[in-house]
mmCIF file of C-alpha atoms and ligand atoms in Angstrom:
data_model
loop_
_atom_site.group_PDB
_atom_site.id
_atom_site.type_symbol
_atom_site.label_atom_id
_atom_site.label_comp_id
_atom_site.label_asym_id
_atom_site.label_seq_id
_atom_site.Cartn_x
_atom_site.Cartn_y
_atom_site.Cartn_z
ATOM 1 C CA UNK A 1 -0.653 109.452 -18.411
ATOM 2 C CA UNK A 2 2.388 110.903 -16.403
ATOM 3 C CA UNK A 3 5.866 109.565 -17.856
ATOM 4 C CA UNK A 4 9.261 109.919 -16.556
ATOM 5 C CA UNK A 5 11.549 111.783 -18.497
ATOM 6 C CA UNK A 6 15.250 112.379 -19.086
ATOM 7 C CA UNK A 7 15.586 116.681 -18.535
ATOM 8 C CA UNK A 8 19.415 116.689 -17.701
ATOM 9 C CA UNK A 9 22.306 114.513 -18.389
ATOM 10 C CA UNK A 10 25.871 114.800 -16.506
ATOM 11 C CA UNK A 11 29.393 112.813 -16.036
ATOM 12 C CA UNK A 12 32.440 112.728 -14.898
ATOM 13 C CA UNK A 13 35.246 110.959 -15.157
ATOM 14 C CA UNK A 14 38.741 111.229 -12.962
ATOM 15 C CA UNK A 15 41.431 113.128 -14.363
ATOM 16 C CA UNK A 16 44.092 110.058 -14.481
ATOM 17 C CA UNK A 17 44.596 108.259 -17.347
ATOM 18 C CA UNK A 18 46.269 104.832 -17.348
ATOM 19 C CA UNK A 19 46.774 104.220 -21.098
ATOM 20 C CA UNK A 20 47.087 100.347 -21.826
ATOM 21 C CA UNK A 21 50.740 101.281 -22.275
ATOM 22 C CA UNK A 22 51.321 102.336 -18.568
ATOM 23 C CA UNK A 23 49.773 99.461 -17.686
ATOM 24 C CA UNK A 24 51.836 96.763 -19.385
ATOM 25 C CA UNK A 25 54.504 98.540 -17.919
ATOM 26 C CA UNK A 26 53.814 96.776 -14.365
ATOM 27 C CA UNK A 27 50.827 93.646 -15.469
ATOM 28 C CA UNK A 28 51.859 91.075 -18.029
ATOM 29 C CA UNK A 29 49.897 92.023 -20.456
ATOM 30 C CA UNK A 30 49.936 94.197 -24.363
ATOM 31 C CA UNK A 31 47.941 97.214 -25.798
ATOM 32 C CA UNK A 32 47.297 95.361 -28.287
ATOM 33 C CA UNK A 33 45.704 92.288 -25.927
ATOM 34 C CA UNK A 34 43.305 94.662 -24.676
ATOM 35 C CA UNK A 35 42.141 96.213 -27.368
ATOM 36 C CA UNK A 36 41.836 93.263 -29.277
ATOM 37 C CA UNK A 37 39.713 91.220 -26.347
ATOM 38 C CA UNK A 38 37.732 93.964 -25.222
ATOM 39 C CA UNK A 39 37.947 97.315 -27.196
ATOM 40 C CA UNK A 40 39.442 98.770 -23.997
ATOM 41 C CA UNK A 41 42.476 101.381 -24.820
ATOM 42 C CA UNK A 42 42.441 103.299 -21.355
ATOM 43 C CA UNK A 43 40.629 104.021 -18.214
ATOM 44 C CA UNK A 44 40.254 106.661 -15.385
ATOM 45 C CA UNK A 45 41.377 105.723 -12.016
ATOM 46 C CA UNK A 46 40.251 107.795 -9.091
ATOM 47 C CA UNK A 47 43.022 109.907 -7.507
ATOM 48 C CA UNK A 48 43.886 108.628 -3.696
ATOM 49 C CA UNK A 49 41.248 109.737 -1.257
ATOM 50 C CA UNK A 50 38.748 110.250 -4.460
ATOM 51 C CA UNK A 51 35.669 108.524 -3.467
ATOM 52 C CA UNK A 52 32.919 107.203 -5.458
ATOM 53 C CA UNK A 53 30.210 110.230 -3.778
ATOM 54 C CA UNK A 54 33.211 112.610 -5.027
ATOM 55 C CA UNK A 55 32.355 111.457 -8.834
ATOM 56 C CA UNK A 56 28.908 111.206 -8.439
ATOM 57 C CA UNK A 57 28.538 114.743 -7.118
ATOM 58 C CA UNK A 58 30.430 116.261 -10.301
ATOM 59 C CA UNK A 59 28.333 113.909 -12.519
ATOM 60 C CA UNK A 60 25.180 115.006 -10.603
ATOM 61 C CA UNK A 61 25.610 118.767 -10.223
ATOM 62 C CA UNK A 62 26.264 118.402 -14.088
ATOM 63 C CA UNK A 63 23.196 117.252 -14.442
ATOM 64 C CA UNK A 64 20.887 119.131 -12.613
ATOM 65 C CA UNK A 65 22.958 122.401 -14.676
ATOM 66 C CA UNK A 66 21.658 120.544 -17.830
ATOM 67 C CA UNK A 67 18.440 120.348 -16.188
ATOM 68 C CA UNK A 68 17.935 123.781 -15.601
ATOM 69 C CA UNK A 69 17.474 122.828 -12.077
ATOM 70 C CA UNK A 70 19.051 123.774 -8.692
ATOM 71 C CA UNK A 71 19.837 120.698 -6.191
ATOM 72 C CA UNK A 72 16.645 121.151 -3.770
ATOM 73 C CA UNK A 73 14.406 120.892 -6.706
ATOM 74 C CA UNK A 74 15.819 117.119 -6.617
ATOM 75 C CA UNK A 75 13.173 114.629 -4.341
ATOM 76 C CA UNK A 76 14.647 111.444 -4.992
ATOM 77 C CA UNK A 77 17.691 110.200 -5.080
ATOM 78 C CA UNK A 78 18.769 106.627 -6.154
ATOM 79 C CA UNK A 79 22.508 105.798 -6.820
ATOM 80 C CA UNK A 80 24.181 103.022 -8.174
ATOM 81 C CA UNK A 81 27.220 101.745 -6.728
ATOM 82 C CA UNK A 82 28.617 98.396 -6.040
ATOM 83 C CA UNK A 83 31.509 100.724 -4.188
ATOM 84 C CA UNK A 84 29.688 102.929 -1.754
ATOM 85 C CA UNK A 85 31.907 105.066 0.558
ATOM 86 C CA UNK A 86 31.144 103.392 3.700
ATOM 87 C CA UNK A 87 29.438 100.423 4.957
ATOM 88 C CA UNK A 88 26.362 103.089 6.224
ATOM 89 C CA UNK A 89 25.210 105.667 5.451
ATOM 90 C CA UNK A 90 24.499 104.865 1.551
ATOM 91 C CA UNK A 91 26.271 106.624 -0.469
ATOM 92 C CA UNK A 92 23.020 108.495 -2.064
ATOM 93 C CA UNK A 93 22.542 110.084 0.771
ATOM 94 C CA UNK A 94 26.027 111.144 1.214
ATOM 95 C CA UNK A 95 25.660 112.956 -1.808
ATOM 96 C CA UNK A 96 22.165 114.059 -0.376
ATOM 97 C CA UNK A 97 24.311 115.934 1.937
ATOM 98 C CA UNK A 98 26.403 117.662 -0.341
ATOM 99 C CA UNK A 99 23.637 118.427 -2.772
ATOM 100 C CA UNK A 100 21.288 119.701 0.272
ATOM 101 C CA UNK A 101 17.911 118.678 -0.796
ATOM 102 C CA UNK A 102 17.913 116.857 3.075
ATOM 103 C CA UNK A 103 14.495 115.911 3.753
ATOM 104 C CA UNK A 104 13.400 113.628 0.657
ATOM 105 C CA UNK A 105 14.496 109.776 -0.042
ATOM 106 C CA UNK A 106 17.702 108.642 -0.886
ATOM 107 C CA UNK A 107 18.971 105.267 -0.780
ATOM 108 C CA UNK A 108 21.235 102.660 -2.785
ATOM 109 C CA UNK A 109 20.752 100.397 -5.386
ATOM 110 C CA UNK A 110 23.431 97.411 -5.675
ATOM 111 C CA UNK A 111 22.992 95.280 -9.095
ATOM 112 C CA UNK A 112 26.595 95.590 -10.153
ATOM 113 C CA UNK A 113 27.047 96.813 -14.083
ATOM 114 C CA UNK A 114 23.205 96.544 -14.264
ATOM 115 C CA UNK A 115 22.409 98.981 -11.275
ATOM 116 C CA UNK A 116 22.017 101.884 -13.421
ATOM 117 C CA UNK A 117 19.356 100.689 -15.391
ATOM 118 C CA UNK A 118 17.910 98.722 -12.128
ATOM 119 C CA UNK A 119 17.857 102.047 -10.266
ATOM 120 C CA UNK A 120 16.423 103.724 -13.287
ATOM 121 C CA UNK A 121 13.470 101.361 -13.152
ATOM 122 C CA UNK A 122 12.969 102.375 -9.386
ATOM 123 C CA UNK A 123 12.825 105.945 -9.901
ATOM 124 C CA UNK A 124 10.529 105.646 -13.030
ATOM 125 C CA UNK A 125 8.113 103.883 -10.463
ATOM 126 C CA UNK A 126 8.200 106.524 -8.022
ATOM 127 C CA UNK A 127 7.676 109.446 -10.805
ATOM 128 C CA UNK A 128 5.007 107.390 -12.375
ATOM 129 C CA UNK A 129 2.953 106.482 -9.523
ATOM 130 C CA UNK A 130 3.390 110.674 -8.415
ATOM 131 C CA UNK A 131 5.545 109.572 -5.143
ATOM 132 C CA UNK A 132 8.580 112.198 -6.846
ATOM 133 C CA UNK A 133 8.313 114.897 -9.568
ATOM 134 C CA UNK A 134 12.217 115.037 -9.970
ATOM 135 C CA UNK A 135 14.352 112.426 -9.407
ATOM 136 C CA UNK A 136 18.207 112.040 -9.669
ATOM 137 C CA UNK A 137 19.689 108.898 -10.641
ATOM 138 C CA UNK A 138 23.402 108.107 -10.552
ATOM 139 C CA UNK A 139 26.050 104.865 -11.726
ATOM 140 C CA UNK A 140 29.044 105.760 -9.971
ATOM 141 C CA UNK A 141 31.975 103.470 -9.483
ATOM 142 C CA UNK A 142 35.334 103.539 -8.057
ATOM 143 C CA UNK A 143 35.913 100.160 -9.404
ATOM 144 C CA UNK A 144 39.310 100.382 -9.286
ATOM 145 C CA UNK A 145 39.304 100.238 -5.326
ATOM 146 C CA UNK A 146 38.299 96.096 -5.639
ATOM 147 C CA UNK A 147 40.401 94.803 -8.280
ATOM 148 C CA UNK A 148 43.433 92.650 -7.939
ATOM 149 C CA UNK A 149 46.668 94.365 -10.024
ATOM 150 C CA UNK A 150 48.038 91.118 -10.313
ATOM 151 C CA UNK A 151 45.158 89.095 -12.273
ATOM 152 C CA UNK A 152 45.555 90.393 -15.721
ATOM 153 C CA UNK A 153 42.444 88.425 -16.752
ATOM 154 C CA UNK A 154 40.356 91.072 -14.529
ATOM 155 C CA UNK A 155 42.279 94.286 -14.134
ATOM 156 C CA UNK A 156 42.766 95.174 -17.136
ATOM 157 C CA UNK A 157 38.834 95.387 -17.735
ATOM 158 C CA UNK A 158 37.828 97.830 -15.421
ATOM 159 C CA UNK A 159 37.888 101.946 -14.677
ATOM 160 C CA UNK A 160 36.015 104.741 -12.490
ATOM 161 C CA UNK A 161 33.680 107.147 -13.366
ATOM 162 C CA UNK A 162 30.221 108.244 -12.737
ATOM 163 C CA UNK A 163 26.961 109.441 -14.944
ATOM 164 C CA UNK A 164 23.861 110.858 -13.562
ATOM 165 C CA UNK A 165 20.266 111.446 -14.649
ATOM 166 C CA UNK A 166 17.559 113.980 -13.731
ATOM 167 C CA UNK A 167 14.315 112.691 -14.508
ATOM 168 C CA UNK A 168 10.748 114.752 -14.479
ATOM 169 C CA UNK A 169 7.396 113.669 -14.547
ATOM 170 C CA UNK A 170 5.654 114.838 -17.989
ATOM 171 C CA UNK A 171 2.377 114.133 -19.584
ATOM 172 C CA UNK A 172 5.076 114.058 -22.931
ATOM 173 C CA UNK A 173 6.538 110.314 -23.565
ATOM 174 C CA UNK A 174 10.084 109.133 -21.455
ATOM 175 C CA UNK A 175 10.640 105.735 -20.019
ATOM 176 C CA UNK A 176 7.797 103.678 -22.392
ATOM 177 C CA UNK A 177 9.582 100.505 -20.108
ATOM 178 C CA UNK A 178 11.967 98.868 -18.156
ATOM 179 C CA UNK A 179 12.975 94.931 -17.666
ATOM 180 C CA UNK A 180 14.965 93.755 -14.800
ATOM 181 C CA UNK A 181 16.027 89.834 -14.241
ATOM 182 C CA UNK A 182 18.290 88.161 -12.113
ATOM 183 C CA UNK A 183 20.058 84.703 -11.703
ATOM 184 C CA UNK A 184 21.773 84.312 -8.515
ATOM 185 C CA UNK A 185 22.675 80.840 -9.819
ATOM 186 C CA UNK A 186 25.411 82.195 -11.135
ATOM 187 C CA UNK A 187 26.796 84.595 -8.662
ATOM 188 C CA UNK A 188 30.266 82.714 -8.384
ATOM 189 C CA UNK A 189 30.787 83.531 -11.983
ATOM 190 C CA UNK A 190 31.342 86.969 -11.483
ATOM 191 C CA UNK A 191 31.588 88.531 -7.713
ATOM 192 C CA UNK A 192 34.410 90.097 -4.736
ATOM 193 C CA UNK A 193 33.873 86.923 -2.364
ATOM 194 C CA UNK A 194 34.586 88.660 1.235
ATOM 195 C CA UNK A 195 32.192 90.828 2.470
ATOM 196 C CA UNK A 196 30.865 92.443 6.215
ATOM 197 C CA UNK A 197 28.962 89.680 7.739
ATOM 198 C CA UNK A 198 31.739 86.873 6.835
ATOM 199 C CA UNK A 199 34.300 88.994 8.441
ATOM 200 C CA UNK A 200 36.377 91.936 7.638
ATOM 201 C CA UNK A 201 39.692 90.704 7.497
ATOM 202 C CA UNK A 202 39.887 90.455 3.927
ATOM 203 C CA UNK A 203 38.339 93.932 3.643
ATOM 204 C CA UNK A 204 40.628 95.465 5.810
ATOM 205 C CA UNK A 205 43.594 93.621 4.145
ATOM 206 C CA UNK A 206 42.367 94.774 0.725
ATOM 207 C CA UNK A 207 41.795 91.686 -0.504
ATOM 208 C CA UNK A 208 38.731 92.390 -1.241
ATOM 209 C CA UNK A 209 38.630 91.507 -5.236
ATOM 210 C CA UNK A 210 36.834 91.141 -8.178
ATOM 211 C CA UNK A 211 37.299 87.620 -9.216
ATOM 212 C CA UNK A 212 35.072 86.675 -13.147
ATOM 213 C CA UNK A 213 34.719 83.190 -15.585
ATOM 214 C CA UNK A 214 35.602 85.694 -18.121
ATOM 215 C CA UNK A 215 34.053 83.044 -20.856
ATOM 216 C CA UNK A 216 30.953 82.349 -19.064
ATOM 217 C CA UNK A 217 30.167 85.449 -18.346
ATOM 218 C CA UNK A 218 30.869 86.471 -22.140
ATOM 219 C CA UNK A 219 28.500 83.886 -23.150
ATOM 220 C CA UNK A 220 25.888 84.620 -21.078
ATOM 221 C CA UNK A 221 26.097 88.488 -21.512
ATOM 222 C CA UNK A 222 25.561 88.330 -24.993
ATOM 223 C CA UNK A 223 22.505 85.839 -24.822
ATOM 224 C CA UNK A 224 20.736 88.237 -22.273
ATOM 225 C CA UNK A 225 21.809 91.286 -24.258
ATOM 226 C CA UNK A 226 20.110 90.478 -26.892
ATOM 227 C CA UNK A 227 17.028 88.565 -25.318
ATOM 228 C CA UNK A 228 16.439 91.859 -23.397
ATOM 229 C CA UNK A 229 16.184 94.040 -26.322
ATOM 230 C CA UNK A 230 13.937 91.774 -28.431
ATOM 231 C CA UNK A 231 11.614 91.700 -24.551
ATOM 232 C CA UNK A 232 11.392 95.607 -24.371
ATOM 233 C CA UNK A 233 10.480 95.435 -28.020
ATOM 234 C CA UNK A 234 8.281 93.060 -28.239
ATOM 235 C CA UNK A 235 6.501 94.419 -25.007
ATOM 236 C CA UNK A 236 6.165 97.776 -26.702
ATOM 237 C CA UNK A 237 5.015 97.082 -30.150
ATOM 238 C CA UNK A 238 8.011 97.990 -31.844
ATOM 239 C CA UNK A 239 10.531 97.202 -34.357
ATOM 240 C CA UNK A 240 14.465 97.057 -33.805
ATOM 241 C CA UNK A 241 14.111 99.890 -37.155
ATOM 242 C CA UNK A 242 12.384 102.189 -35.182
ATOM 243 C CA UNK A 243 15.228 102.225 -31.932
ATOM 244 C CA UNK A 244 17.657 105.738 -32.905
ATOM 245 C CA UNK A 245 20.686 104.746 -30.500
ATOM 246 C CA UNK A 246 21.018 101.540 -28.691
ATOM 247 C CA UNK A 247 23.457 102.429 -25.586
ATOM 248 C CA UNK A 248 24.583 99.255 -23.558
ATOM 249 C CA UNK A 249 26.134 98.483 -21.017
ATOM 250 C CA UNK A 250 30.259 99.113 -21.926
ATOM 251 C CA UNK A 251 31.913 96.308 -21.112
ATOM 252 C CA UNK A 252 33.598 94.711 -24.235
ATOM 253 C CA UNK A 253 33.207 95.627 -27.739
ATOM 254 C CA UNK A 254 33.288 91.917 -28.816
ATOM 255 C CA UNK A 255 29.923 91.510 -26.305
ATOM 256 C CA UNK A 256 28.670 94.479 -27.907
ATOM 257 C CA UNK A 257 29.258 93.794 -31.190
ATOM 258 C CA UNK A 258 27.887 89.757 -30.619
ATOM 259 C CA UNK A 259 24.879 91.638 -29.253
ATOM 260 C CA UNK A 260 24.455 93.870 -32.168
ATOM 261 C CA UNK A 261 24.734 91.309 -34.881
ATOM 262 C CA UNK A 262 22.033 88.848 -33.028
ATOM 263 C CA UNK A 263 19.778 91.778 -33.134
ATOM 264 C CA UNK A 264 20.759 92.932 -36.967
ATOM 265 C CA UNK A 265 21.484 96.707 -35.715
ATOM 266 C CA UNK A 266 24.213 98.095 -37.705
ATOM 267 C CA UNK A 267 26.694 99.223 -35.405
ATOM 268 C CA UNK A 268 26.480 102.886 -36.801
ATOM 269 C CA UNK A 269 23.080 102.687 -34.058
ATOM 270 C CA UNK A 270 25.135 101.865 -30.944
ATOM 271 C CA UNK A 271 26.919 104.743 -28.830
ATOM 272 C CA UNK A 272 30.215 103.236 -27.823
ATOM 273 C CA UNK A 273 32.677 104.541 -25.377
ATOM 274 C CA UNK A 274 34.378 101.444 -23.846
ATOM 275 C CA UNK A 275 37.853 102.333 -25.629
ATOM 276 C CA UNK A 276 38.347 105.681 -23.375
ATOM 277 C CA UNK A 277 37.267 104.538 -19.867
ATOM 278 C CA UNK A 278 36.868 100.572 -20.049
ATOM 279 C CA UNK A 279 34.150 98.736 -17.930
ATOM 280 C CA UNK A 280 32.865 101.654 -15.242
ATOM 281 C CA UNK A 281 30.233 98.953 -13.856
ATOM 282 C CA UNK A 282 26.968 101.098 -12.816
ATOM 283 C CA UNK A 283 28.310 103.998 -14.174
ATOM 284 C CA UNK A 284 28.766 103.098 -18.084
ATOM 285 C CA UNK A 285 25.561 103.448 -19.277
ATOM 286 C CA UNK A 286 24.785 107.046 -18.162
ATOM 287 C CA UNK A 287 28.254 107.799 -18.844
ATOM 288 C CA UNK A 288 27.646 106.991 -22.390
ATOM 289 C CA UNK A 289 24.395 108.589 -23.037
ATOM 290 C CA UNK A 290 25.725 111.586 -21.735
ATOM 291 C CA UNK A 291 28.745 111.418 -24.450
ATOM 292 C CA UNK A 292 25.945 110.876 -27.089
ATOM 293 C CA UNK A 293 23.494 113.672 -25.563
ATOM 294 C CA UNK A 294 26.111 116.048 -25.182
ATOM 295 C CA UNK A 295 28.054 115.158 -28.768
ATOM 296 C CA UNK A 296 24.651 115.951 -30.586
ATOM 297 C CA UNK A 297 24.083 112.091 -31.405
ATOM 298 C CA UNK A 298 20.869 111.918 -29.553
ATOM 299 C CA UNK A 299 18.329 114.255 -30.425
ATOM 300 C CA UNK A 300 14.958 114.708 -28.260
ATOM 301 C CA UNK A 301 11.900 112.481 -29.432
ATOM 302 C CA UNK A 302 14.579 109.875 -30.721
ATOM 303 C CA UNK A 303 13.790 105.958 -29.144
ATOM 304 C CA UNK A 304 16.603 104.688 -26.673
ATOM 305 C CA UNK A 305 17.666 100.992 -25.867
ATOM 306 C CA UNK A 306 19.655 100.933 -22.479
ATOM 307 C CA UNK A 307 20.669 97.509 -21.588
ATOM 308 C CA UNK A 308 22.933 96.251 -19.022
ATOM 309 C CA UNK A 309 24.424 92.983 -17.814
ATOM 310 C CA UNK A 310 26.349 92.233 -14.845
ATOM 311 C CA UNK A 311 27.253 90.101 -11.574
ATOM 312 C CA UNK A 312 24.487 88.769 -10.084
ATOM 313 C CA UNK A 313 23.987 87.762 -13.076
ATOM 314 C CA UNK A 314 21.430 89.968 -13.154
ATOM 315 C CA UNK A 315 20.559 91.818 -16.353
ATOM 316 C CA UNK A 316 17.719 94.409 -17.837
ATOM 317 C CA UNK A 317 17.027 97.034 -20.258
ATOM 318 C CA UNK A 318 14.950 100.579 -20.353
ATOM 319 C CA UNK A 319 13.235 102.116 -23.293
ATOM 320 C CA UNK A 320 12.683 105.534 -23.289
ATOM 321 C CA UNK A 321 11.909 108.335 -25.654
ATOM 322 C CA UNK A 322 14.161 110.879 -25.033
HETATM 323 N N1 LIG B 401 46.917 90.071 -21.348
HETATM 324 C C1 LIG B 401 47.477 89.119 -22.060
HETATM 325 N N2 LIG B 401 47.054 87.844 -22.063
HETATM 326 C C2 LIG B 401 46.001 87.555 -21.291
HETATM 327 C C3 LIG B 401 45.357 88.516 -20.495
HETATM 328 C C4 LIG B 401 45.864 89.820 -20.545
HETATM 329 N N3 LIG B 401 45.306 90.825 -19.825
HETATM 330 N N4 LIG B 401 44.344 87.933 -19.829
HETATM 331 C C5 LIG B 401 44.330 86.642 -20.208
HETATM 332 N N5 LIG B 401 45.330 86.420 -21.073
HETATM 333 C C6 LIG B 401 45.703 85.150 -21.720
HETATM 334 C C7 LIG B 401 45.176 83.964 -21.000
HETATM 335 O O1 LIG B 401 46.057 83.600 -19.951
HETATM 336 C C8 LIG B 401 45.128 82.920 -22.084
HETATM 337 O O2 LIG B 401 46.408 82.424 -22.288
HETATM 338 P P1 LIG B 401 46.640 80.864 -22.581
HETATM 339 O O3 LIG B 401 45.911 80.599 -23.863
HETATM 340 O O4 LIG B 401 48.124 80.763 -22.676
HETATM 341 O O5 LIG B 401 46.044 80.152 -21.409
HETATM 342 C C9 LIG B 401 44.757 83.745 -23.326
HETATM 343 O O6 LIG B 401 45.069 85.112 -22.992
HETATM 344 C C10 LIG B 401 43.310 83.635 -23.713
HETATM 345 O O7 LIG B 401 42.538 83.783 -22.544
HETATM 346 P P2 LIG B 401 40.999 83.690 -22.604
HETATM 347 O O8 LIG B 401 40.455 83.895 -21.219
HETATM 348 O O9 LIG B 401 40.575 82.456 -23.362
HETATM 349 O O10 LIG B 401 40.651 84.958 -23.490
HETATM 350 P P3 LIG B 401 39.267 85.411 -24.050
HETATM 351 O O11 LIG B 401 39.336 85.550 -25.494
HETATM 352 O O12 LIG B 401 38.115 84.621 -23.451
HETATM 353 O O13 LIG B 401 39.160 86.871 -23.456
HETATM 354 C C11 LIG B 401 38.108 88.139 -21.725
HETATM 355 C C12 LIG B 401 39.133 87.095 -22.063
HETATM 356 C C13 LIG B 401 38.094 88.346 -20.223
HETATM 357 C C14 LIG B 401 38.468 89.458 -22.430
HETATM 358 C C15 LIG B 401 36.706 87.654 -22.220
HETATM 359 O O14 LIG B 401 36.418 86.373 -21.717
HETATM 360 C C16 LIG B 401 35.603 88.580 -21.815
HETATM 361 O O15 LIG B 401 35.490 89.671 -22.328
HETATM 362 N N6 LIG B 401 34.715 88.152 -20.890
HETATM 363 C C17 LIG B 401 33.675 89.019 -20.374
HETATM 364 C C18 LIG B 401 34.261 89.964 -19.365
HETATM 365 C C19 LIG B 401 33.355 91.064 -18.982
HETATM 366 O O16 LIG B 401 32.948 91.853 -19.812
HETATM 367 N N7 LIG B 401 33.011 91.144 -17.697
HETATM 368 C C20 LIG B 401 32.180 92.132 -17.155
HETATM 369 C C21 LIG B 401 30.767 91.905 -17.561
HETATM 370 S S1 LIG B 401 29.735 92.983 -16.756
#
């Protein structure tokens, strides 16, 4: 049975900090607001003319190091991003450009602060079925770009960054599964209203922002969270005791931390990293597990949760032996 496995981790973050301090200095809002509601104590924002391909291709090459791998070894590419570059070309195959591995696929996935673990699914397909033998897969956000610095019930949430995987196909265990849902239902709950095809204006203007039921989507988060988890497991054969690291989506500690007691998982078994870059969207999950990987906390042959939840609502988890 072929499997597809994680070979090389990478990320990158921007090199500004805005500390909840410098913040409060122009939203009405506290340090100690933040950090109480959501963990959050700063975030990266990308410097001007610092584009979401521009963090993907640090997180990527990064990667691909860790992989032992040079760029044209790469043929697939699927990236994450609810903040692509331009309207077309996708932003994967921007990078495709830069990387110069022209000739195989590359495209976009768009699931918001689940597209990581949406385009992970993807790419396990291809490796599976033996469509790609190496395939990159990147979260990268410039989430900054789309939020409104005068609604201090959104702003304060958010940050950029970007994490990359390079997955191989091995007759050794990876991805065991992957779960994906989605409730468009609730798309108002959570979205950036203006768009192409309505008209540009808004766009153009820059009032193109995220707008969130920060409550409903709190409430539903955690419900999916953990009814994802208990899916994978259940579909597997396995008990929460056997999972090594659970490594969500980073959105809010209290969500995490809801998520973690409905499961019983002490929290010493989830990798957290939402105080130093806040909610990076597609990007927080890899952006994590590359923390963990390269910190020592995940081992090889240890059993990975990824879950994610995010506008759409759509929601889903992988579970892979890494
Ligand atoms: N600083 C200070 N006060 C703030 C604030 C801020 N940044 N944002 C909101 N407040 C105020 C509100 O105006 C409200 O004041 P009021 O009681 O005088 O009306 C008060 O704080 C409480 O607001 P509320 O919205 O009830 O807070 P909350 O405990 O629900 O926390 C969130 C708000 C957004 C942190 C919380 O709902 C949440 O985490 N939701 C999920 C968000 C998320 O993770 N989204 C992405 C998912 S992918």
């Amino acid at each position: 049975m072929t499997y597809a496995r994680i070979i090389g981790t990478g990320s990158y973050l921007p090199e500004k900090v805005m500390t909840n301090e410098e913040l409060a200095t122009f939203v009405d809002t506290s340090d100690a607001w933040i950090r109480e509601r959501s963990g959050i104590g700063q975030r990266h924002i990308a410097a001007e003319g610092e584009t979401t391909v521009d963090l993907a291709e640090h997180a990527s090459r990064r990667a691909i190091e860790a992989a032992g791998l040079q760029p044209e070894d790469i043929d697939l590419i699927v990236m994450a991003t609810t903040t692509p570059d331009q309207v077309f070309p996708s932003s994967a195959c921007l990078l495709q450009a830069r990387l110069g591995n022209v000739g195989s696929p590359a495209f976009d996935i768009q699931a918001v602060c689940s597209g990581f673990v949406y385009a992970l699914s993807v790419a396990d397909q291809f490796v599976r079925n033996g469509s790609a033998k190496r395939a990159l897969v990147i979260g990268a956000e410039t989430f900054t770009r789309i939020l409104n610095w005068e609604d201090r019930t959104t702003c304060v949430l958010f940050g950029d960054g970007a994490g990359a995987v390079v997955l191989e196909a091995s007759e050794e265990q990876g991805i065991l599964s992957t779960h994906l849902h989605a409730d468009g239902r609730y798309s108002e709950c959570l979205h950036v209203p203006p768009g192409v095809s309505q008209g540009y204006q808004a766009v153009l203007e820059g009032r193109a922002w995220v707008e969130m039921k920060g409550s409903e989507v709190f409430r539903m988060a955690v419900a999916k969270m953990g009814e994802v988890v208990e899916e994978a497991l259940e579909a597997n054969g396995l008990n929460r005791e056997e999972l090594d690291w659970l490594i969500p989506h980073q959105a809010n500690i209290r969500i995490i931390k809801a998520t973690a007691r409905k499961l019983h998982m002490s929290m010493d078994k989830v990798v957290l990293t939402v105080e130093h870059h806040g909610n990076t969207s597609a990007a927080s999950i890899p952006l994590a597990l590359d923390a963990a990987v390269r910190d020592g906390r995940v081992q090889r042959g240890q059993l990975l949760m990824l879950e994610a939840f995010g506008g759409g609502f759509t929601w889903g988890s992988a579970l892979l032996r890494y």
